[in-house]
Amino acid sequence: MEQEIIHQTIKALERNHFEVYFAHDRQEAKNIFFQEIFDRIKPTTISWGDSETMKATGILSEIEQRPECILIRTFQEGYSRAQKTYWRRQALLADLFVTGTNALTRQGQLVNVDMVGNRVSGITFGPEHVVLFIGTNKITDNIEQAIERIRTTAAPLNAIRHPHLHTPCQTTKTCMNCQSADRLCNTWSITEKSFPPKRIKIILINEPLGL
């Protein structure tokens, strides 16, 4: 990714009231998360939305070692549908919610799609603080390109890594605007600005990460 594009995107995010950090790699992103954000806001309750980029930083295993932290787990194996729904709702009350984004425009807008809606809900409303880990490969020129990226890359790849689901994009590798009961693309969100200002903190990582 060209440095000028990265610079423009960071400036646009800052104009849109996001708190922005730049990391050269995932290890630096992890260091920024703990040293610049986590130790400052001192969250007690923490939850997260599914994100391959966030997982790549290894932050969750370190958070789990901190006795002062209560983790709201929404992905536990063996949970019933009712239990998953309950804990996903509880996650919206967390001090801190961590996840990624499907796409980021050069105008500083976050574009996301969600199956259930709990991840986009956590980003847009509920948790006091939100931290998004975003690889520079997620940067697009505009909203239209962001949506195209999600339809042709992020959503099909996400469906493929969930073999228990059955959607046509697992075979076609592109969105078919399907009517499947397992459809992942149910709720779209565009976040133009962070409100309150700096509630959403972004760690932009100069690596191709996530889907």
PDB file of C-alpha atoms in Angstrom:
ATOM      1  CA  MET A   1       0.000   0.000   0.000  1.00  0.00           C
ATOM      2  CA  GLU A   2       1.365   3.422  -0.983  1.00  0.00           C
ATOM      3  CA  GLN A   3       2.387   5.545   1.970  1.00  0.00           C
ATOM      4  CA  GLU A   4       0.510   8.551   0.599  1.00  0.00           C
ATOM      5  CA  ILE A   5      -2.754   6.580   0.592  1.00  0.00           C
ATOM      6  CA  ILE A   6      -2.119   5.422   4.160  1.00  0.00           C
ATOM      7  CA  HIS A   7      -1.366   9.001   5.234  1.00  0.00           C
ATOM      8  CA  GLN A   8      -4.537  10.330   3.563  1.00  0.00           C
ATOM      9  CA  THR A   9      -6.630   7.626   5.220  1.00  0.00           C
ATOM     10  CA  ILE A  10      -5.219   8.340   8.676  1.00  0.00           C
ATOM     11  CA  LYS A  11      -5.866  12.070   8.291  1.00  0.00           C
ATOM     12  CA  ALA A  12      -9.420  11.385   7.114  1.00  0.00           C
ATOM     13  CA  LEU A  13     -10.074   9.118  10.093  1.00  0.00           C
ATOM     14  CA  GLU A  14      -8.781  11.772  12.467  1.00  0.00           C
ATOM     15  CA  ARG A  15     -11.046  14.396  10.851  1.00  0.00           C
ATOM     16  CA  ASN A  16     -13.901  11.975  11.434  1.00  0.00           C
ATOM     17  CA  HIS A  17     -13.102  11.920  15.166  1.00  0.00           C
ATOM     18  CA  PHE A  18     -11.571   8.434  15.331  1.00  0.00           C
ATOM     19  CA  GLU A  19      -8.511   7.941  17.551  1.00  0.00           C
ATOM     20  CA  VAL A  20      -5.890   6.532  15.196  1.00  0.00           C
ATOM     21  CA  TYR A  21      -2.619   4.656  15.693  1.00  0.00           C
ATOM     22  CA  PHE A  22      -0.294   3.340  12.997  1.00  0.00           C
ATOM     23  CA  ALA A  23       1.637   0.088  13.410  1.00  0.00           C
ATOM     24  CA  HIS A  24       4.259  -1.294  11.038  1.00  0.00           C
ATOM     25  CA  ASP A  25       3.318  -4.889  11.876  1.00  0.00           C
ATOM     26  CA  ARG A  26       1.057  -6.970  14.110  1.00  0.00           C
ATOM     27  CA  GLN A  27       3.561  -7.077  16.982  1.00  0.00           C
ATOM     28  CA  GLU A  28       3.731  -3.293  17.093  1.00  0.00           C
ATOM     29  CA  ALA A  29      -0.079  -3.235  16.941  1.00  0.00           C
ATOM     30  CA  LYS A  30      -0.198  -5.468  20.011  1.00  0.00           C
ATOM     31  CA  ASN A  31       2.257  -3.210  21.843  1.00  0.00           C
ATOM     32  CA  ILE A  32       0.233  -0.111  20.960  1.00  0.00           C
ATOM     33  CA  PHE A  33      -2.964  -1.784  22.132  1.00  0.00           C
ATOM     34  CA  PHE A  34      -1.632  -2.582  25.591  1.00  0.00           C
ATOM     35  CA  GLN A  35       0.705   0.368  26.178  1.00  0.00           C
ATOM     36  CA  GLU A  36      -1.226   3.217  24.551  1.00  0.00           C
ATOM     37  CA  ILE A  37      -4.840   2.123  24.964  1.00  0.00           C
ATOM     38  CA  PHE A  38      -5.502  -0.762  27.356  1.00  0.00           C
ATOM     39  CA  ASP A  39      -3.353   0.482  30.230  1.00  0.00           C
ATOM     40  CA  ARG A  40      -4.873   3.951  29.861  1.00  0.00           C
ATOM     41  CA  ILE A  41      -8.577   3.067  29.797  1.00  0.00           C
ATOM     42  CA  LYS A  42      -8.201   0.148  32.261  1.00  0.00           C
ATOM     43  CA  PRO A  43     -11.249  -1.869  31.149  1.00  0.00           C
ATOM     44  CA  THR A  44     -12.747  -4.472  33.474  1.00  0.00           C
ATOM     45  CA  THR A  45     -15.252  -6.146  31.158  1.00  0.00           C
ATOM     46  CA  ILE A  46     -14.051  -7.023  27.659  1.00  0.00           C
ATOM     47  CA  SER A  47     -15.645  -8.706  24.689  1.00  0.00           C
ATOM     48  CA  TRP A  48     -14.862  -9.074  21.017  1.00  0.00           C
ATOM     49  CA  GLY A  49     -16.334  -9.671  17.588  1.00  0.00           C
ATOM     50  CA  ASP A  50     -15.023 -12.217  15.138  1.00  0.00           C
ATOM     51  CA  SER A  51     -11.956 -10.781  13.377  1.00  0.00           C
ATOM     52  CA  GLU A  52      -9.022 -12.602  11.813  1.00  0.00           C
ATOM     53  CA  THR A  53      -6.922  -9.422  11.974  1.00  0.00           C
ATOM     54  CA  MET A  54      -7.547  -9.016  15.698  1.00  0.00           C
ATOM     55  CA  LYS A  55      -6.737 -12.686  16.315  1.00  0.00           C
ATOM     56  CA  ALA A  56      -3.453 -12.345  14.397  1.00  0.00           C
ATOM     57  CA  THR A  57      -2.162  -9.854  16.976  1.00  0.00           C
ATOM     58  CA  GLY A  58      -2.453 -12.381  19.826  1.00  0.00           C
ATOM     59  CA  ILE A  59      -4.055  -9.887  22.222  1.00  0.00           C
ATOM     60  CA  LEU A  60      -6.745 -12.255  23.510  1.00  0.00           C
ATOM     61  CA  SER A  61      -4.344 -14.763  25.074  1.00  0.00           C
ATOM     62  CA  GLU A  62      -2.643 -11.943  26.971  1.00  0.00           C
ATOM     63  CA  ILE A  63      -5.945 -10.441  28.140  1.00  0.00           C
ATOM     64  CA  GLU A  64      -6.944 -13.869  29.438  1.00  0.00           C
ATOM     65  CA  GLN A  65      -3.895 -13.831  31.742  1.00  0.00           C
ATOM     66  CA  ARG A  66      -4.994 -10.626  33.466  1.00  0.00           C
ATOM     67  CA  PRO A  67      -6.930 -11.492  36.646  1.00  0.00           C
ATOM     68  CA  GLU A  68      -8.603  -8.070  36.808  1.00  0.00           C
ATOM     69  CA  CYS A  69     -10.348  -8.656  33.466  1.00  0.00           C
ATOM     70  CA  ILE A  70     -13.752 -10.261  33.003  1.00  0.00           C
ATOM     71  CA  LEU A  71     -14.131 -11.683  29.497  1.00  0.00           C
ATOM     72  CA  ILE A  72     -17.589 -11.835  27.979  1.00  0.00           C
ATOM     73  CA  ARG A  73     -17.292 -14.828  25.670  1.00  0.00           C
ATOM     74  CA  THR A  74     -19.782 -15.068  22.834  1.00  0.00           C
ATOM     75  CA  PHE A  75     -18.077 -17.877  20.888  1.00  0.00           C
ATOM     76  CA  GLN A  76     -17.927 -20.704  23.446  1.00  0.00           C
ATOM     77  CA  GLU A  77     -18.237 -24.190  21.976  1.00  0.00           C
ATOM     78  CA  GLY A  78     -21.395 -25.914  23.136  1.00  0.00           C
ATOM     79  CA  TYR A  79     -23.422 -22.745  23.657  1.00  0.00           C
ATOM     80  CA  SER A  80     -27.086 -23.044  22.736  1.00  0.00           C
ATOM     81  CA  ARG A  81     -28.634 -20.400  20.483  1.00  0.00           C
ATOM     82  CA  ALA A  82     -30.244 -18.816  23.557  1.00  0.00           C
ATOM     83  CA  GLN A  83     -26.892 -18.673  25.371  1.00  0.00           C
ATOM     84  CA  LYS A  84     -25.153 -17.115  22.363  1.00  0.00           C
ATOM     85  CA  THR A  85     -27.865 -14.479  22.117  1.00  0.00           C
ATOM     86  CA  TYR A  86     -27.679 -13.719  25.829  1.00  0.00           C
ATOM     87  CA  TRP A  87     -23.905 -13.234  25.865  1.00  0.00           C
ATOM     88  CA  ARG A  88     -23.922 -11.235  22.643  1.00  0.00           C
ATOM     89  CA  ARG A  89     -26.315  -8.829  24.317  1.00  0.00           C
ATOM     90  CA  GLN A  90     -24.136  -8.685  27.419  1.00  0.00           C
ATOM     91  CA  ALA A  91     -21.143  -7.841  25.209  1.00  0.00           C
ATOM     92  CA  LEU A  92     -22.830  -4.555  24.303  1.00  0.00           C
ATOM     93  CA  LEU A  93     -22.411  -3.494  27.944  1.00  0.00           C
ATOM     94  CA  ALA A  94     -18.654  -4.168  28.014  1.00  0.00           C
ATOM     95  CA  ASP A  95     -16.087  -1.515  28.889  1.00  0.00           C
ATOM     96  CA  LEU A  96     -14.119  -2.540  25.802  1.00  0.00           C
ATOM     97  CA  PHE A  97     -15.072  -4.238  22.540  1.00  0.00           C
ATOM     98  CA  VAL A  98     -12.338  -5.320  20.111  1.00  0.00           C
ATOM     99  CA  THR A  99     -12.755  -6.462  16.517  1.00  0.00           C
ATOM    100  CA  GLY A 100     -11.855  -5.517  12.934  1.00  0.00           C
ATOM    101  CA  THR A 101     -13.614  -4.033   9.920  1.00  0.00           C
ATOM    102  CA  ASN A 102     -14.490  -5.412   6.510  1.00  0.00           C
ATOM    103  CA  ALA A 103     -13.382  -2.309   4.657  1.00  0.00           C
ATOM    104  CA  LEU A 104     -12.061   1.204   5.262  1.00  0.00           C
ATOM    105  CA  THR A 105     -12.341   4.030   2.749  1.00  0.00           C
ATOM    106  CA  ARG A 106      -9.762   6.709   2.039  1.00  0.00           C
ATOM    107  CA  GLN A 107     -12.401   9.177   3.247  1.00  0.00           C
ATOM    108  CA  GLY A 108     -12.186   7.605   6.710  1.00  0.00           C
ATOM    109  CA  GLN A 109     -15.405   5.562   6.660  1.00  0.00           C
ATOM    110  CA  LEU A 110     -15.854   2.057   8.084  1.00  0.00           C
ATOM    111  CA  VAL A 111     -17.949  -0.349   6.017  1.00  0.00           C
ATOM    112  CA  ASN A 112     -19.116  -3.633   7.523  1.00  0.00           C
ATOM    113  CA  VAL A 113     -21.522  -6.488   6.958  1.00  0.00           C
ATOM    114  CA  ASP A 114     -22.738  -8.921   9.617  1.00  0.00           C
ATOM    115  CA  MET A 115     -24.788 -12.093   9.806  1.00  0.00           C
ATOM    116  CA  VAL A 116     -26.306 -11.672  13.279  1.00  0.00           C
ATOM    117  CA  GLY A 117     -25.586  -7.980  13.843  1.00  0.00           C
ATOM    118  CA  ASN A 118     -23.735  -8.264  17.147  1.00  0.00           C
ATOM    119  CA  ARG A 119     -20.369  -7.163  15.702  1.00  0.00           C
ATOM    120  CA  VAL A 120     -21.691  -4.067  13.937  1.00  0.00           C
ATOM    121  CA  SER A 121     -23.807  -3.295  17.014  1.00  0.00           C
ATOM    122  CA  GLY A 122     -20.698  -3.381  19.191  1.00  0.00           C
ATOM    123  CA  ILE A 123     -18.941  -0.994  16.837  1.00  0.00           C
ATOM    124  CA  THR A 124     -21.782   1.483  16.525  1.00  0.00           C
ATOM    125  CA  PHE A 125     -23.326   1.503  20.003  1.00  0.00           C
ATOM    126  CA  GLY A 126     -22.989   0.011  23.464  1.00  0.00           C
ATOM    127  CA  PRO A 127     -19.441  -0.618  24.676  1.00  0.00           C
ATOM    128  CA  GLU A 128     -17.726   2.420  26.175  1.00  0.00           C
ATOM    129  CA  HIS A 129     -14.584   1.884  24.104  1.00  0.00           C
ATOM    130  CA  VAL A 130     -14.061   0.112  20.774  1.00  0.00           C
ATOM    131  CA  VAL A 131     -10.703  -0.876  19.294  1.00  0.00           C
ATOM    132  CA  LEU A 132     -10.497  -1.957  15.664  1.00  0.00           C
ATOM    133  CA  PHE A 133      -7.449  -3.706  14.222  1.00  0.00           C
ATOM    134  CA  ILE A 134      -7.288  -3.018  10.481  1.00  0.00           C
ATOM    135  CA  GLY A 135      -4.734  -4.152   7.907  1.00  0.00           C
ATOM    136  CA  THR A 136      -3.882  -1.663   5.163  1.00  0.00           C
ATOM    137  CA  ASN A 137      -5.214  -4.189   2.626  1.00  0.00           C
ATOM    138  CA  LYS A 138      -8.713  -3.158   3.777  1.00  0.00           C
ATOM    139  CA  ILE A 139      -8.316   0.404   2.432  1.00  0.00           C
ATOM    140  CA  THR A 140     -10.524   1.193  -0.574  1.00  0.00           C
ATOM    141  CA  ASP A 141     -11.020   4.300  -2.673  1.00  0.00           C
ATOM    142  CA  ASN A 142     -14.666   4.854  -1.709  1.00  0.00           C
ATOM    143  CA  ILE A 143     -17.816   3.264  -0.283  1.00  0.00           C
ATOM    144  CA  GLU A 144     -18.754   1.633  -3.584  1.00  0.00           C
ATOM    145  CA  GLN A 145     -15.370  -0.070  -3.797  1.00  0.00           C
ATOM    146  CA  ALA A 146     -15.654  -1.062  -0.127  1.00  0.00           C
ATOM    147  CA  ILE A 147     -18.988  -2.783  -0.768  1.00  0.00           C
ATOM    148  CA  GLU A 148     -17.533  -4.522  -3.826  1.00  0.00           C
ATOM    149  CA  ARG A 149     -14.570  -5.703  -1.765  1.00  0.00           C
ATOM    150  CA  ILE A 150     -16.899  -7.197   0.819  1.00  0.00           C
ATOM    151  CA  ARG A 151     -19.104  -8.908  -1.779  1.00  0.00           C
ATOM    152  CA  THR A 152     -16.229 -10.406  -3.778  1.00  0.00           C
ATOM    153  CA  THR A 153     -13.592 -11.034  -1.099  1.00  0.00           C
ATOM    154  CA  ALA A 154     -14.461 -10.675   2.588  1.00  0.00           C
ATOM    155  CA  ALA A 155     -17.920 -12.269   2.704  1.00  0.00           C
ATOM    156  CA  PRO A 156     -17.177 -15.325   0.505  1.00  0.00           C
ATOM    157  CA  LEU A 157     -13.919 -16.041   2.351  1.00  0.00           C
ATOM    158  CA  ASN A 158     -15.720 -15.697   5.669  1.00  0.00           C
ATOM    159  CA  ALA A 159     -18.387 -18.157   4.503  1.00  0.00           C
ATOM    160  CA  ILE A 160     -15.742 -20.635   3.363  1.00  0.00           C
ATOM    161  CA  ARG A 161     -14.122 -20.713   6.790  1.00  0.00           C
ATOM    162  CA  HIS A 162     -17.474 -21.742   8.288  1.00  0.00           C
ATOM    163  CA  PRO A 163     -18.089 -25.102   6.562  1.00  0.00           C
ATOM    164  CA  HIS A 164     -21.183 -25.801   8.667  1.00  0.00           C
ATOM    165  CA  LEU A 165     -22.927 -22.981   6.811  1.00  0.00           C
ATOM    166  CA  HIS A 166     -24.379 -23.484   3.347  1.00  0.00           C
ATOM    167  CA  THR A 167     -24.258 -20.495   1.022  1.00  0.00           C
ATOM    168  CA  PRO A 168     -23.702 -20.290  -2.751  1.00  0.00           C
ATOM    169  CA  CYS A 169     -20.746 -17.925  -2.323  1.00  0.00           C
ATOM    170  CA  GLN A 170     -18.776 -20.786  -0.762  1.00  0.00           C
ATOM    171  CA  THR A 171     -18.731 -22.292  -4.259  1.00  0.00           C
ATOM    172  CA  THR A 172     -18.866 -19.244  -6.535  1.00  0.00           C
ATOM    173  CA  LYS A 173     -16.414 -17.194  -4.408  1.00  0.00           C
ATOM    174  CA  THR A 174     -18.556 -14.105  -4.911  1.00  0.00           C
ATOM    175  CA  CYS A 175     -21.808 -12.765  -3.505  1.00  0.00           C
ATOM    176  CA  MET A 176     -24.946 -14.168  -5.157  1.00  0.00           C
ATOM    177  CA  ASN A 177     -27.384 -12.043  -3.121  1.00  0.00           C
ATOM    178  CA  CYS A 178     -28.740 -15.367  -1.933  1.00  0.00           C
ATOM    179  CA  GLN A 179     -31.839 -16.352  -0.030  1.00  0.00           C
ATOM    180  CA  SER A 180     -29.974 -18.939   2.048  1.00  0.00           C
ATOM    181  CA  ALA A 181     -30.988 -19.380   5.683  1.00  0.00           C
ATOM    182  CA  ASP A 182     -27.237 -19.231   6.405  1.00  0.00           C
ATOM    183  CA  ARG A 183     -26.712 -15.943   4.556  1.00  0.00           C
ATOM    184  CA  LEU A 184     -23.902 -13.899   6.169  1.00  0.00           C
ATOM    185  CA  CYS A 185     -24.734 -10.549   4.561  1.00  0.00           C
ATOM    186  CA  ASN A 186     -27.796  -9.536   6.562  1.00  0.00           C
ATOM    187  CA  THR A 187     -26.873  -6.236   8.180  1.00  0.00           C
ATOM    188  CA  TRP A 188     -24.743  -3.533   6.543  1.00  0.00           C
ATOM    189  CA  SER A 189     -23.297  -0.555   8.382  1.00  0.00           C
ATOM    190  CA  ILE A 190     -21.363   2.538   7.343  1.00  0.00           C
ATOM    191  CA  THR A 191     -19.690   4.433  10.168  1.00  0.00           C
ATOM    192  CA  GLU A 192     -18.903   7.959   8.964  1.00  0.00           C
ATOM    193  CA  LYS A 193     -17.671   9.341  12.268  1.00  0.00           C
ATOM    194  CA  SER A 194     -16.896   8.213  15.787  1.00  0.00           C
ATOM    195  CA  PHE A 195     -19.417   9.430  18.331  1.00  0.00           C
ATOM    196  CA  PRO A 196     -18.588  10.300  20.978  1.00  0.00           C
ATOM    197  CA  PRO A 197     -15.286  11.509  19.511  1.00  0.00           C
ATOM    198  CA  LYS A 198     -12.458   8.978  19.992  1.00  0.00           C
ATOM    199  CA  ARG A 199     -14.815   6.302  21.321  1.00  0.00           C
ATOM    200  CA  ILE A 200     -13.654   4.176  18.375  1.00  0.00           C
ATOM    201  CA  LYS A 201      -9.919   3.683  18.335  1.00  0.00           C
ATOM    202  CA  ILE A 202      -8.258   2.327  15.207  1.00  0.00           C
ATOM    203  CA  ILE A 203      -4.904   0.574  14.984  1.00  0.00           C
ATOM    204  CA  LEU A 204      -4.000   0.595  11.286  1.00  0.00           C
ATOM    205  CA  ILE A 205      -1.443  -2.137  10.583  1.00  0.00           C
ATOM    206  CA  ASN A 206       0.864  -1.970   7.581  1.00  0.00           C
ATOM    207  CA  GLU A 207       0.355  -5.638   6.744  1.00  0.00           C
ATOM    208  CA  PRO A 208      -2.159  -7.543   4.612  1.00  0.00           C
ATOM    209  CA  LEU A 209      -4.275  -9.062   7.372  1.00  0.00           C
ATOM    210  CA  GLY A 210      -7.723 -10.561   7.703  1.00  0.00           C
ATOM    211  CA  LEU A 211     -10.246 -11.325   5.001  1.00  0.00           C
TER     212      LEU A 211
END
